[in-house]
Every structure is written in C-alpha cells, then in structure tokens.
Short mmCIF file of C-alpha atoms in Angstrom, two decimals:
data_model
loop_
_atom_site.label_atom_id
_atom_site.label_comp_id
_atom_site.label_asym_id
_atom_site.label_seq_id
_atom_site.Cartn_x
_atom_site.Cartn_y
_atom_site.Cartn_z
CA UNK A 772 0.00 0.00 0.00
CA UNK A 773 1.72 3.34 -1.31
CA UNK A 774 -0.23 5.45 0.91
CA UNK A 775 -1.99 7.22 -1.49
CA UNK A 776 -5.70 6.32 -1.79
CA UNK A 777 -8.19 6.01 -5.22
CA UNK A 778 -11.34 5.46 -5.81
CA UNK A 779 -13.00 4.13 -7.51
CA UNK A 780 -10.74 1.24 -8.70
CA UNK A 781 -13.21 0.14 -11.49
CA UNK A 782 -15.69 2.59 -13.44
CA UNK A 783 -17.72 1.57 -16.29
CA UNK A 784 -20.06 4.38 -18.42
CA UNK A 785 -21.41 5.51 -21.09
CA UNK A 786 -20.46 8.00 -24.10
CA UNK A 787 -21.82 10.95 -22.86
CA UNK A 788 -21.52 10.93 -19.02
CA UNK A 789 -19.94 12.43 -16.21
CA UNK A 790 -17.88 11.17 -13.79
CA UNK A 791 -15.64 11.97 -10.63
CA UNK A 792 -12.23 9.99 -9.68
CA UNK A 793 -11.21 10.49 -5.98
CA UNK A 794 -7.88 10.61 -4.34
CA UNK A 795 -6.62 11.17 -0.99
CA UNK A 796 -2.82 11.81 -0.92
CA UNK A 797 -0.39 10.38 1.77
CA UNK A 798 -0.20 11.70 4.97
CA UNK A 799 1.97 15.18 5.17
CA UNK A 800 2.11 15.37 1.21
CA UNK A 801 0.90 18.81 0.28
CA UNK A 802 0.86 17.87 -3.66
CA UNK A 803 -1.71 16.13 -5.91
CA UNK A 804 -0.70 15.35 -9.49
CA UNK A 805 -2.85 13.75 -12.03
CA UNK A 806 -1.97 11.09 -14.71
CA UNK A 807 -3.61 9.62 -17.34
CA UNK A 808 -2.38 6.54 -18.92
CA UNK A 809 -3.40 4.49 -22.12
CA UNK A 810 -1.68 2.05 -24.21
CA UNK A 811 -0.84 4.24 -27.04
CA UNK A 812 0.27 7.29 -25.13
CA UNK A 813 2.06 6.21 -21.96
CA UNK A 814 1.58 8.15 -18.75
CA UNK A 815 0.59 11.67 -19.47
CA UNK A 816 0.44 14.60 -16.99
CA UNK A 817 -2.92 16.06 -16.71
CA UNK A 818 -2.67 18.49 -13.80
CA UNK A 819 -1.34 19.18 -10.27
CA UNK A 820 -2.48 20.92 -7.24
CA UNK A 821 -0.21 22.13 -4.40
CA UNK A 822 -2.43 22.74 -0.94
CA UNK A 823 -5.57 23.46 -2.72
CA UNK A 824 -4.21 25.49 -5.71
CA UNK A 825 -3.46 24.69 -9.27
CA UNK A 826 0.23 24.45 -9.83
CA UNK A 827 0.87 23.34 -13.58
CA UNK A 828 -1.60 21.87 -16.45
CA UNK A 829 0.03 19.27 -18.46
CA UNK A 830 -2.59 18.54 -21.91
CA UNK A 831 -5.58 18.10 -19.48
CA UNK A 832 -8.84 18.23 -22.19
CA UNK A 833 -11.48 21.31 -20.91
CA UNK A 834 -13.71 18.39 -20.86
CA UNK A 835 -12.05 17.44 -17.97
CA UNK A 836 -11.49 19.37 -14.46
CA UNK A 837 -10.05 18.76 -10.50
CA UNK A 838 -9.54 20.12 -7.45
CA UNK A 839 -7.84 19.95 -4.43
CA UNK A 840 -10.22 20.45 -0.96
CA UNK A 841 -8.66 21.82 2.08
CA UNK A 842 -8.15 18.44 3.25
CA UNK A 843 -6.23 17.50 0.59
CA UNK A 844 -7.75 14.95 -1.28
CA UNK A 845 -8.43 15.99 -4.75
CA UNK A 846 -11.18 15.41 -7.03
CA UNK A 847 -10.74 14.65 -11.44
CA UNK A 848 -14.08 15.77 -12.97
CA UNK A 849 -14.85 14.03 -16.05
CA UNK A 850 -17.46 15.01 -18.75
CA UNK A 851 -18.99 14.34 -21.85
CA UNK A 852 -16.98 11.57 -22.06
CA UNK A 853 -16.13 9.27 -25.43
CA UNK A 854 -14.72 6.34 -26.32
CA UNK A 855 -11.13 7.43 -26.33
CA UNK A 856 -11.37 8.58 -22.45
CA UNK A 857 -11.18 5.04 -21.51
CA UNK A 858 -7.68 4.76 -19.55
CA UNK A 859 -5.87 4.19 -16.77
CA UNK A 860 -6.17 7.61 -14.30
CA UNK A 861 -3.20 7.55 -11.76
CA UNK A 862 -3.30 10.21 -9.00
CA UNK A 863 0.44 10.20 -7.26
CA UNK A 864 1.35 12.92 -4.60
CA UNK A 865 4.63 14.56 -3.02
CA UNK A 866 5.98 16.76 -0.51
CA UNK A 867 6.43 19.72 -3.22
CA UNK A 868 7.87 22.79 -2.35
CA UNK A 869 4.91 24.42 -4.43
CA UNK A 870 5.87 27.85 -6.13
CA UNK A 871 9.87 28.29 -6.70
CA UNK A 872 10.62 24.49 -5.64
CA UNK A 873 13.36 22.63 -6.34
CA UNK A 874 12.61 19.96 -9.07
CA UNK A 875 14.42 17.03 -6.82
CA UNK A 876 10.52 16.10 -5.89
CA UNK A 877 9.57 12.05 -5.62
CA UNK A 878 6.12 10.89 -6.60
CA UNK A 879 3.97 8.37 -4.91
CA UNK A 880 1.55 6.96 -7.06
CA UNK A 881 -2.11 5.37 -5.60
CA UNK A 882 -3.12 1.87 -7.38
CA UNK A 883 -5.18 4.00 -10.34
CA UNK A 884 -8.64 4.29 -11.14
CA UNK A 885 -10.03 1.93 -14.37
CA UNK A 886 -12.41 4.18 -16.79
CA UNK A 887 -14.07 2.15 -19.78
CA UNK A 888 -16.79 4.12 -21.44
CA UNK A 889 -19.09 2.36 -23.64
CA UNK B 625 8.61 14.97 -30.84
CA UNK B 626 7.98 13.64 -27.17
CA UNK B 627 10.42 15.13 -24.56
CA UNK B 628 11.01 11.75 -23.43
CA UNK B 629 11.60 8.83 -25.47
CA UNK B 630 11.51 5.40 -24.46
CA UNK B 631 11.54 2.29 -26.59
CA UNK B 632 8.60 0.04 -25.63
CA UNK B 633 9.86 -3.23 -26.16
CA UNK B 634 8.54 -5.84 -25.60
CA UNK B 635 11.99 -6.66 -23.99
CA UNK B 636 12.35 -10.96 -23.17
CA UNK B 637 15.14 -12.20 -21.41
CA UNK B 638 16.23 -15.22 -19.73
CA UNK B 639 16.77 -15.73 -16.29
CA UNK B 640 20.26 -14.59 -14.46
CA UNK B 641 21.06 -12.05 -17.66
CA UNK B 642 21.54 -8.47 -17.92
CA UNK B 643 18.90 -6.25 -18.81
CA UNK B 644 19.48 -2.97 -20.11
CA UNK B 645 16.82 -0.36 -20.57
CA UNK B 646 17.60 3.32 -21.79
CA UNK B 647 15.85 6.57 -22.43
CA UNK B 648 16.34 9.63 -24.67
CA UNK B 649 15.19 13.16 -23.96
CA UNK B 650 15.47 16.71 -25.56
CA UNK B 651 14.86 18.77 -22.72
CA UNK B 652 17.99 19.70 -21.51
CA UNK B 653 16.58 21.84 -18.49
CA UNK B 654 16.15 18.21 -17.00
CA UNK B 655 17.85 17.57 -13.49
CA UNK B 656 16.45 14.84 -12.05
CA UNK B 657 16.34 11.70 -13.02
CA UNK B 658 14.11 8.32 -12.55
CA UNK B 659 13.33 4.95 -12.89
CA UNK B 660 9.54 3.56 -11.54
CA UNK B 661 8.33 0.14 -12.09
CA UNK B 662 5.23 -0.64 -12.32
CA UNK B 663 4.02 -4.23 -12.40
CA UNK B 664 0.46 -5.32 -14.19
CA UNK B 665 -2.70 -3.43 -13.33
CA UNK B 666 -0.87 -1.27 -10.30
CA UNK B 667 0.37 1.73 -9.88
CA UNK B 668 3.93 2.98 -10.79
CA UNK B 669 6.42 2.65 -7.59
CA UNK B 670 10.00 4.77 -7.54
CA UNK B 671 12.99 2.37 -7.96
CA UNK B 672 15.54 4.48 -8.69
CA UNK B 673 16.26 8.12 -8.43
CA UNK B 674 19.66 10.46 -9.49
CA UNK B 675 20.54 14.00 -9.48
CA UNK B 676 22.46 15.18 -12.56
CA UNK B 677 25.44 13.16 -14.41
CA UNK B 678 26.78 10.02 -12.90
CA UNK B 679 25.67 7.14 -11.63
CA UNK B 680 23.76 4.87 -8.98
CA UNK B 681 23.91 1.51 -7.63
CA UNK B 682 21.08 -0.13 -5.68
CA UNK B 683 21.70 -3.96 -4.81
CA UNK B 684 20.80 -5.65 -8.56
CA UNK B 685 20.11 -2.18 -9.98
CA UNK B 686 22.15 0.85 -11.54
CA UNK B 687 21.13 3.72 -13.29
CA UNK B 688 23.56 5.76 -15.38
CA UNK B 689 22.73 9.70 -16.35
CA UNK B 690 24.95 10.62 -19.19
CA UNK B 691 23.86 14.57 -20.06
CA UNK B 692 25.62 15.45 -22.24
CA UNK B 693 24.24 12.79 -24.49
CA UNK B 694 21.10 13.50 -23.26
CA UNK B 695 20.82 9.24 -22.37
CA UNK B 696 19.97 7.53 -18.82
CA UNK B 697 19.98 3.80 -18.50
CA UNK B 698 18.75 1.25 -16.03
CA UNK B 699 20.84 -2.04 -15.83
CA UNK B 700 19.37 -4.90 -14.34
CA UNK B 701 21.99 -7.82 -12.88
CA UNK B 702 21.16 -10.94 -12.39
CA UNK B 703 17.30 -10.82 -13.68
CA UNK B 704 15.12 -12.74 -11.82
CA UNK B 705 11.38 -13.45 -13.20
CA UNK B 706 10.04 -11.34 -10.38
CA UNK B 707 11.47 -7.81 -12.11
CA UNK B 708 9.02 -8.64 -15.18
CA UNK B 709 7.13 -5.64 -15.47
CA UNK B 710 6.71 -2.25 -17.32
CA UNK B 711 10.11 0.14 -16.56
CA UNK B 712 8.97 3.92 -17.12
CA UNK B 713 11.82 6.44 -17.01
CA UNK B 714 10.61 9.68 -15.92
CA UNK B 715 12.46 13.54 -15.81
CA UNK B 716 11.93 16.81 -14.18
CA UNK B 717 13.41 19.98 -14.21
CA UNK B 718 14.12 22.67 -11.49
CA UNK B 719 11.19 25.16 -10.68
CA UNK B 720 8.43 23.37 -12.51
CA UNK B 721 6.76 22.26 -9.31
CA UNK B 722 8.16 18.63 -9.39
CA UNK B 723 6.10 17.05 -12.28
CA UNK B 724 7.52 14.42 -13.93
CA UNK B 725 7.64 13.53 -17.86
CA UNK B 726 7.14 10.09 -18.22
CA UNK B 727 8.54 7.61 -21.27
CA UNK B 728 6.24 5.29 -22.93
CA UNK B 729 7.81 2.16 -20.37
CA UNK B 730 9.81 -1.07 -21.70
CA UNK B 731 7.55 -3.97 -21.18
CA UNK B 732 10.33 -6.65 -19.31
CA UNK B 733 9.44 -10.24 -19.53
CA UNK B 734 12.21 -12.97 -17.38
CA UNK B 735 11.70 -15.75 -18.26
CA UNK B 736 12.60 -19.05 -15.80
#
C-alpha cells in the first residue's frame, strides 16, 4: 500500500456521461498530481495541485477538471466523455515545495482508477 | 517529438542475464532523473532516483545519467522473473513544481 488512496478502482459508463475519480494523498504530502495513462500514449500529466491550488496543467482536455479540498484529497471531474477517455487515471502525490521548488521532488503513485466508457 | 523517449519493447530475457533499458530526452533543463516500475494493473512505484550526471547503484540495480548525451539507463543484474514488469523512465526539471515527464515504459518479460 503506497499510501496514497483512489477510488473508484473500477468505473464503467457511457459516451456521454460524467464522472468523478477520488484521491486522498499520503499523509503530510501537500501535492496532488494527475496522470492519465493508455496504451498508445504512456503516462501523461494532466494536472497538479499544491495545498488546494493549481500548480501546472500538463494537456488536461477542458472536458475534464479537478480540485484539491482543504483536506487535501483531490477530485478529477470528467465530462462528456467518449470512447477514447477510456484509460488508466493515476493520481500520485509529493511533498512539493509548491511555487519556486526545487525539481528534486519524488512521486507516490495510488493503485489508479479503471475508466471504460461504452 | 515527445520530450522523453523510451523504446517500448517488448523486452524478453532469460533468467540470471543483464537487462538494459535506456531513455532519450530533448529537454535539456532536466535535473532529475528516474526509474519507476510498475508491475500489471498497479500503480507505478519509484525504484531508482539520481541528481544530474553520474551514476547509482542499488543492490541488482544501476542507473547511469549521461547529459551530455542527453541518455539515462537502467541495468538490471542478475534478472530474476520477479522484475518482469513495465520500466517507465521519468524527468523533471528545477522550478516546474516537481512534475515528472514520463517515457512510454519497456515492457520486461524474465523468463525461468
């Protein structure tokens, strides 16, 4: 167990539809990243939150949006979803400096949420 | 052209040789360099980790950061059908917040 807490593990829906990925990060980590992972494009940064502020966008869609609450955990929002949204979603967190940080930062990554849409 | 480039095998050795996995990147703002492995259906977990040029043993495991060349590697001694798995290489620079580019992962199969 990495510490670092998704749910749900297994999500099944329908073109179309909206739906919400959880993650709680490990204790004392301040940082939420999100990654999405498929078979054709690897592990790909969507976005990251640093104690309940957005940090950096990687090539997150506008279809798609998160959060971080003030405690911690962190929320990927994901709508009108098609066929190619099915993937692996990883959400990993780190003691990051935030704003001005060094870039010697390790990531713990949670198990990963399964999305197949239909 | 990705930042980080990564072959994705699939790599198949046999037991007790040495496995050699490498990466490629353009970005040469990169400092900090990694190796995660992440075995079927879980999540990616940190193996190795090195600052700059140079490199790092670990038991079984070194990783090698050449810069200039713009090259890391991961060798594997002694393989042992437990290390099969996906091997993602992964990069960050200084003052980006700590987010890491990922390669596509080598797909590692040891066979007994």
């Amino acid at each position: 167990d990495s510490g670092v807490t998704q749910t749900p593990k297994h999500l099944i829906t329908a073109t179309g539809q909206r739906v919400t990925l959880r993650c709680s990060p490990r204790s004392g980590d301040l940082s939420v990243y999100w990654y999405q992972q498929s078979l054709d494009q690897g592990l790909q940064f969507l976005i990251q939150y640093y104690n309940g502020e957005e940090r950096a966008k990687g090539n997150i869609l506008e279809r798609f949006s998160a959060q971080q609450f003030p405690d911690l955990h962190s929320e990927l929002n994901l709508s009108s979803l098609e066929l190619g949204d099915s993937a692996l979603y990883f959400c990993a967190s780190s003691v990051a400096a935030g704003r001005g940080g060094s870039g010697a930062n390790v990531l713990t990554f949670g198990a990963g949420s399964r999305l197949t849409v239909l | 052209q990705k930042e980080v480039e990564q072959d994705p095998g699939p790599l198949s050795v046999p037991e007790g040789a040495i496995v050699s996995l490498n990466c490629t990147y353009s970005n040469s703002a990169f400092q900090y360099f990694m190796w995660y492995r992440q075995y079927s259906r879980k999540g990616p977990e940190l193996l190795m980790y090195t600052y700059s040029s140079g490199n790092k043993e670990d038991g079984r495991f070194t990783a090698q950061v050449d810069k200039s060349s713009k090259y890391i590697s991961l060798f594997i001694r002694d393989s042992q059908p437990s290390d099969s798995a996906t091997y993602l290489c992964a990069m960050s620079a200084r003052n980006q917040g700590g987010k890491l580019i990922f390669g596509q992962g080598t797909e590692l199969s040891v066979k007994p």
